[in-house]
Protein backbone atom coordinates (compact mmCIF):
# COMPACT_ATOMS: atom_id res chain seq x y z
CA UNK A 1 143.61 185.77 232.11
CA UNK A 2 141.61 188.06 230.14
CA UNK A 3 141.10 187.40 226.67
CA UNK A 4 142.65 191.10 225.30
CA UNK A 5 145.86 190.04 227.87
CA UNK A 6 145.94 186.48 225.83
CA UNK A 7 145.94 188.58 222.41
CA UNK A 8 148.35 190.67 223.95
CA UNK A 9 150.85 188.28 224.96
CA UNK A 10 150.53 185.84 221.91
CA UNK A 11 150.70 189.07 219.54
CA UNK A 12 153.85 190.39 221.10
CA UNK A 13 155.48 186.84 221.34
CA UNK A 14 154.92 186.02 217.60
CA UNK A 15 156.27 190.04 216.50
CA UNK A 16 158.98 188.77 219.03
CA UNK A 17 159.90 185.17 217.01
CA UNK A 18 158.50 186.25 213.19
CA UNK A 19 158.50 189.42 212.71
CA UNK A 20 158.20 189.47 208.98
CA UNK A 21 156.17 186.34 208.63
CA UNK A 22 155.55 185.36 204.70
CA UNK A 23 153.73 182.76 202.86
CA UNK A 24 155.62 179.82 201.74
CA UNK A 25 154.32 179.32 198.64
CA UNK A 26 156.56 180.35 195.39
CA UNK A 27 155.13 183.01 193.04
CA UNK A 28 156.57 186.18 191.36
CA UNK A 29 152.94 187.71 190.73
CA UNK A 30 149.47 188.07 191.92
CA UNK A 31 148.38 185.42 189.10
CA UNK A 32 151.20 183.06 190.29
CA UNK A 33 150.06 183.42 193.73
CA UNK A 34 146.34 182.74 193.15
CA UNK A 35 146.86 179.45 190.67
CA UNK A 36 149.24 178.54 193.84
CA UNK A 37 146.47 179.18 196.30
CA UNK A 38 144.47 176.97 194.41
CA UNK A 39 146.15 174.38 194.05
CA UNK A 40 147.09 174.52 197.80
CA UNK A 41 143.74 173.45 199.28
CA UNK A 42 144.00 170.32 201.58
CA UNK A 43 147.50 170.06 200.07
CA UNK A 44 150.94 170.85 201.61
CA UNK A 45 152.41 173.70 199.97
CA UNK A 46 155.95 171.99 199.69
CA UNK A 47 154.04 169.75 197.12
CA UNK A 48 152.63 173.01 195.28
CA UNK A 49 156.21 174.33 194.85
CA UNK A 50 157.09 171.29 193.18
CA UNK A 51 154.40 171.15 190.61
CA UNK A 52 153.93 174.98 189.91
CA UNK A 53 157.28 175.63 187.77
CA UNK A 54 156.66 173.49 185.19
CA UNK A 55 152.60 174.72 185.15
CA UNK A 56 153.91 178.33 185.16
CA UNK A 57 156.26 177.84 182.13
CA UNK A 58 153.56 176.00 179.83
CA UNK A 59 150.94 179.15 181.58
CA UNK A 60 152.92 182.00 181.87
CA UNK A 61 149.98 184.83 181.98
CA UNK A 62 146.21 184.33 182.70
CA UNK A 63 146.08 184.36 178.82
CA UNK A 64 148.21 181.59 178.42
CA UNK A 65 146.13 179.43 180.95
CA UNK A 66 142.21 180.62 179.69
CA UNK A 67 142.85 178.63 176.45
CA UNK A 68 143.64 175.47 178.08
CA UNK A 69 140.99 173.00 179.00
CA UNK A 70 141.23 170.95 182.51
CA UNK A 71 142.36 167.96 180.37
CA UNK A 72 145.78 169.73 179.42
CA UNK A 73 146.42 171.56 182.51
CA UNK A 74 145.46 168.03 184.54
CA UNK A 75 149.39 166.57 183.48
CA UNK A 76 151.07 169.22 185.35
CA UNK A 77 148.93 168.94 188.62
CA UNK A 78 148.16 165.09 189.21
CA UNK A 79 150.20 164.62 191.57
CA UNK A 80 148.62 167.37 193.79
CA UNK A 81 145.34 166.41 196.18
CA UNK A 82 141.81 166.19 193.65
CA UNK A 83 143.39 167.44 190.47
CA UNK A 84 140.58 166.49 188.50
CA UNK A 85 138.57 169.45 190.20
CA UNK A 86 141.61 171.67 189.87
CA UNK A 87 142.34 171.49 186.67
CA UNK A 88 138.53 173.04 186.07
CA UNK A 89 138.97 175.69 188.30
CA UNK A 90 142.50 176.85 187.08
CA UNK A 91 140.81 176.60 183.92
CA UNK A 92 137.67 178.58 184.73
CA UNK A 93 139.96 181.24 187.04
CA UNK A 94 141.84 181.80 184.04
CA UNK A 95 139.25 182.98 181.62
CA UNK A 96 137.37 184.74 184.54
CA UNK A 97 140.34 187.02 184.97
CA UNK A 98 140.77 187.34 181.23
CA UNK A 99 137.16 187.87 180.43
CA UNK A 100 136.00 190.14 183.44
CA UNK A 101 138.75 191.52 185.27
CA UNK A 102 141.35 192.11 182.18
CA UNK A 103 143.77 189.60 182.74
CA UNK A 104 144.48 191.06 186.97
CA UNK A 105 143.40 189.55 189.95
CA UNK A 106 140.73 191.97 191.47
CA UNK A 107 141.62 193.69 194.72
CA UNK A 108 138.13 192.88 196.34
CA UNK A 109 136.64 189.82 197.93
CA UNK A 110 133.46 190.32 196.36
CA UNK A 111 135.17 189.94 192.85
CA UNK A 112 137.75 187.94 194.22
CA UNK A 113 134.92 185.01 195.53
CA UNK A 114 133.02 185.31 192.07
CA UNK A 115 136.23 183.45 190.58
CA UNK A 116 135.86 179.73 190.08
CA UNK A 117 138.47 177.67 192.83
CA UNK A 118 137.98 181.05 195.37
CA UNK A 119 136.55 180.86 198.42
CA UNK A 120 136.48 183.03 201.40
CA UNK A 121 139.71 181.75 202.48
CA UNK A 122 141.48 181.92 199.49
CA UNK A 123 140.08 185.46 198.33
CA UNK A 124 141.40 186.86 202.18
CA UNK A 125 145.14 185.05 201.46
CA UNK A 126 145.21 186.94 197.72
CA UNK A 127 143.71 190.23 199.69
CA UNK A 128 146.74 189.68 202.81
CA UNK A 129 149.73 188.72 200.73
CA UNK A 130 148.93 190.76 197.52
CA UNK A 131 147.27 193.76 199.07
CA UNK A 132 148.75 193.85 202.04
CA UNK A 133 145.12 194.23 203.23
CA UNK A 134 144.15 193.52 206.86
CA UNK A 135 142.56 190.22 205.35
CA UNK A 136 142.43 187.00 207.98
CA UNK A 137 142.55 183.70 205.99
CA UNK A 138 141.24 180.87 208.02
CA UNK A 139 142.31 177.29 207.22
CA UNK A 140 142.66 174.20 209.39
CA UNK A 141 145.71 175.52 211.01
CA UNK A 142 144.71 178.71 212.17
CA UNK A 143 140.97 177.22 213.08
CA UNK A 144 142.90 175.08 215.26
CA UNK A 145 145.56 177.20 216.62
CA UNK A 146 143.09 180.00 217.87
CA UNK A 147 140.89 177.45 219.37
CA UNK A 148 143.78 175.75 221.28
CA UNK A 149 145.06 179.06 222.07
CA UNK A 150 142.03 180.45 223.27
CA UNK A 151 142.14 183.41 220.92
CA UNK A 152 138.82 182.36 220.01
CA UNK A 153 135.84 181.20 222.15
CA UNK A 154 133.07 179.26 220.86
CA UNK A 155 133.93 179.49 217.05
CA UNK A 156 132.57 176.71 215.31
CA UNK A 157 132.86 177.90 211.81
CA UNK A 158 135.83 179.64 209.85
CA UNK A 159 133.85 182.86 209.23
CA UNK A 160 133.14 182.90 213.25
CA UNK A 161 137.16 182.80 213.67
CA UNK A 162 137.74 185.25 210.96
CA UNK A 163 135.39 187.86 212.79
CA UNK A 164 137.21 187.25 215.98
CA UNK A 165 140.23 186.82 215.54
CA UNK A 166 139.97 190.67 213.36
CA UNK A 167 138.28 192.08 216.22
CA UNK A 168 140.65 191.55 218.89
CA UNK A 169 144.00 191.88 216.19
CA UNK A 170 145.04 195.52 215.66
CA UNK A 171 144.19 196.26 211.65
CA UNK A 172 148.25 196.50 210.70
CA UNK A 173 148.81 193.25 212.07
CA UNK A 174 145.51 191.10 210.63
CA UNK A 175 147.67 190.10 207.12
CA UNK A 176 150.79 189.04 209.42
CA UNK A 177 149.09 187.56 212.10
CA UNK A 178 147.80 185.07 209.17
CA UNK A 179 150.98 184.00 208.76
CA UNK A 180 152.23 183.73 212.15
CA UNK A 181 149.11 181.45 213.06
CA UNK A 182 149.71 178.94 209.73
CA UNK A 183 153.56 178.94 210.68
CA UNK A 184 152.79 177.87 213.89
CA UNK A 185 149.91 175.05 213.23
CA UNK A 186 152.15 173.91 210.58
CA UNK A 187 155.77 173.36 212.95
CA UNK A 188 154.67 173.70 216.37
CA UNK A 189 150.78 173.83 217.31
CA UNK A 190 150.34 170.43 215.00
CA UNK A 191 147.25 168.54 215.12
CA UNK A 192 147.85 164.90 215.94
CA UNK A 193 150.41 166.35 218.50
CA UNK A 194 151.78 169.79 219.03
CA UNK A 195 155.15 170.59 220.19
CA UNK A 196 154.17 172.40 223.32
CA UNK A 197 158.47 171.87 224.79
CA UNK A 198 159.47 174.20 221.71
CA UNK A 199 156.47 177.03 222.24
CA UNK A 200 156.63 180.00 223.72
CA UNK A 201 152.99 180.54 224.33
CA UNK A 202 152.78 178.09 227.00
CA UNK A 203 152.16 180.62 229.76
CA UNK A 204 148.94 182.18 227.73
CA UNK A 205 147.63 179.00 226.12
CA UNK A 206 144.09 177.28 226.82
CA UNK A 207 145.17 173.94 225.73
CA UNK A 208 148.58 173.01 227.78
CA UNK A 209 146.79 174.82 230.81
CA UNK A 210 144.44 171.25 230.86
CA UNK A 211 147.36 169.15 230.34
């Protein structure tokens, strides 16, 4: 199988299944979404939904949040994975977006990675989601889920998937194919053991051709 016939097949199959994939994180705006974002690193979103409320109501606006210190916004995220580290970040995201970006989350990666707490990844998920920009966020699920796959070839860093996963995806689909690759990492393509009875990419994928 050619590797444009393996995009081809997994693209239709997922449009097929999810064809309005979305994140699963809870926000009502783009400052909501990137405090989520965040706080999301090498932490299960379910847990972010729990802890966000309560942070959104004492930090309503980027204002709100830039004259906190890490020390008071720590209580509302210690139950979340390194909150110590958080806490700075939300802190120093908050007066970065009041003091250069006037109080709105920039529309470009370049501004978006100058932010404390924003990365590549999390810059392309603000980009997808907000911007409905043709933006491909790479975490452990979709790393792993292209590899197994065989979407990608010899990736061995997230910026290698990124650029090859965007090459082969047709531009309109890049922000939902994001999605459809987390989704499916996260239910069915898991990493200890993936549920290969309950997918339908059996017939295309690398990995459960070597089983």
């Amino acid at each position: 199988m050619t590797t444009e016939e393996r995009y081809r097949r997994t693209i239709e199959w997922f449009q097929l299944t999810q064809p309005a994939p979305v994140t699963e994180l809870h926000y009502q705006n783009p400052y909501q979404l990137l405090v989520a974002v965040i706080l999301s690193a090498q932490c299960t979103d379910k847990r972010i939904n729990m802890v966000t409320p309560a942070l959104f109501e004492a930090y309503p606006t980027p204002e709100a949040m830039a004259s906190a210190t890490p020390d008071d916004i720590f209580p509302y995220i210690k139950s979340v994975s390194y909150p110590n580290n958080k806490a700075k970040n939300l802190a120093g995201m908050a007066r970065a977006l009041v003091n250069e970006f006037g109080g709105q989350v920039p529309s470009d990666i370049d501004s978006l990675i100058t932010i404390p707490g924003v990365g590549r990844k999390t810059a392309n998920v603000i980009l997808s989601v907000v911007f409905d920009k043709a933006a491909m966020a790479v975490d452990t699920h979709v790393f792993r889920v292209s590899e197994r796959i065989g979407l990608t070839t010899d990736s061995r860093t997230p910026l290698q998937t990124e650029r090859e996963l965007v090459s082969h995806i047709p531009e309109e689909l890049i922000a939902r194919a994001h999605h459809w690759l987390i989704l499916h990492g996260r239910y069915i393509c898991k990493a200890r053991r993936p549920d290969c009875l309950n997918c339908g990419l059996t017939e295309v994928c690398r990995y459960y051709s070597k089983q």
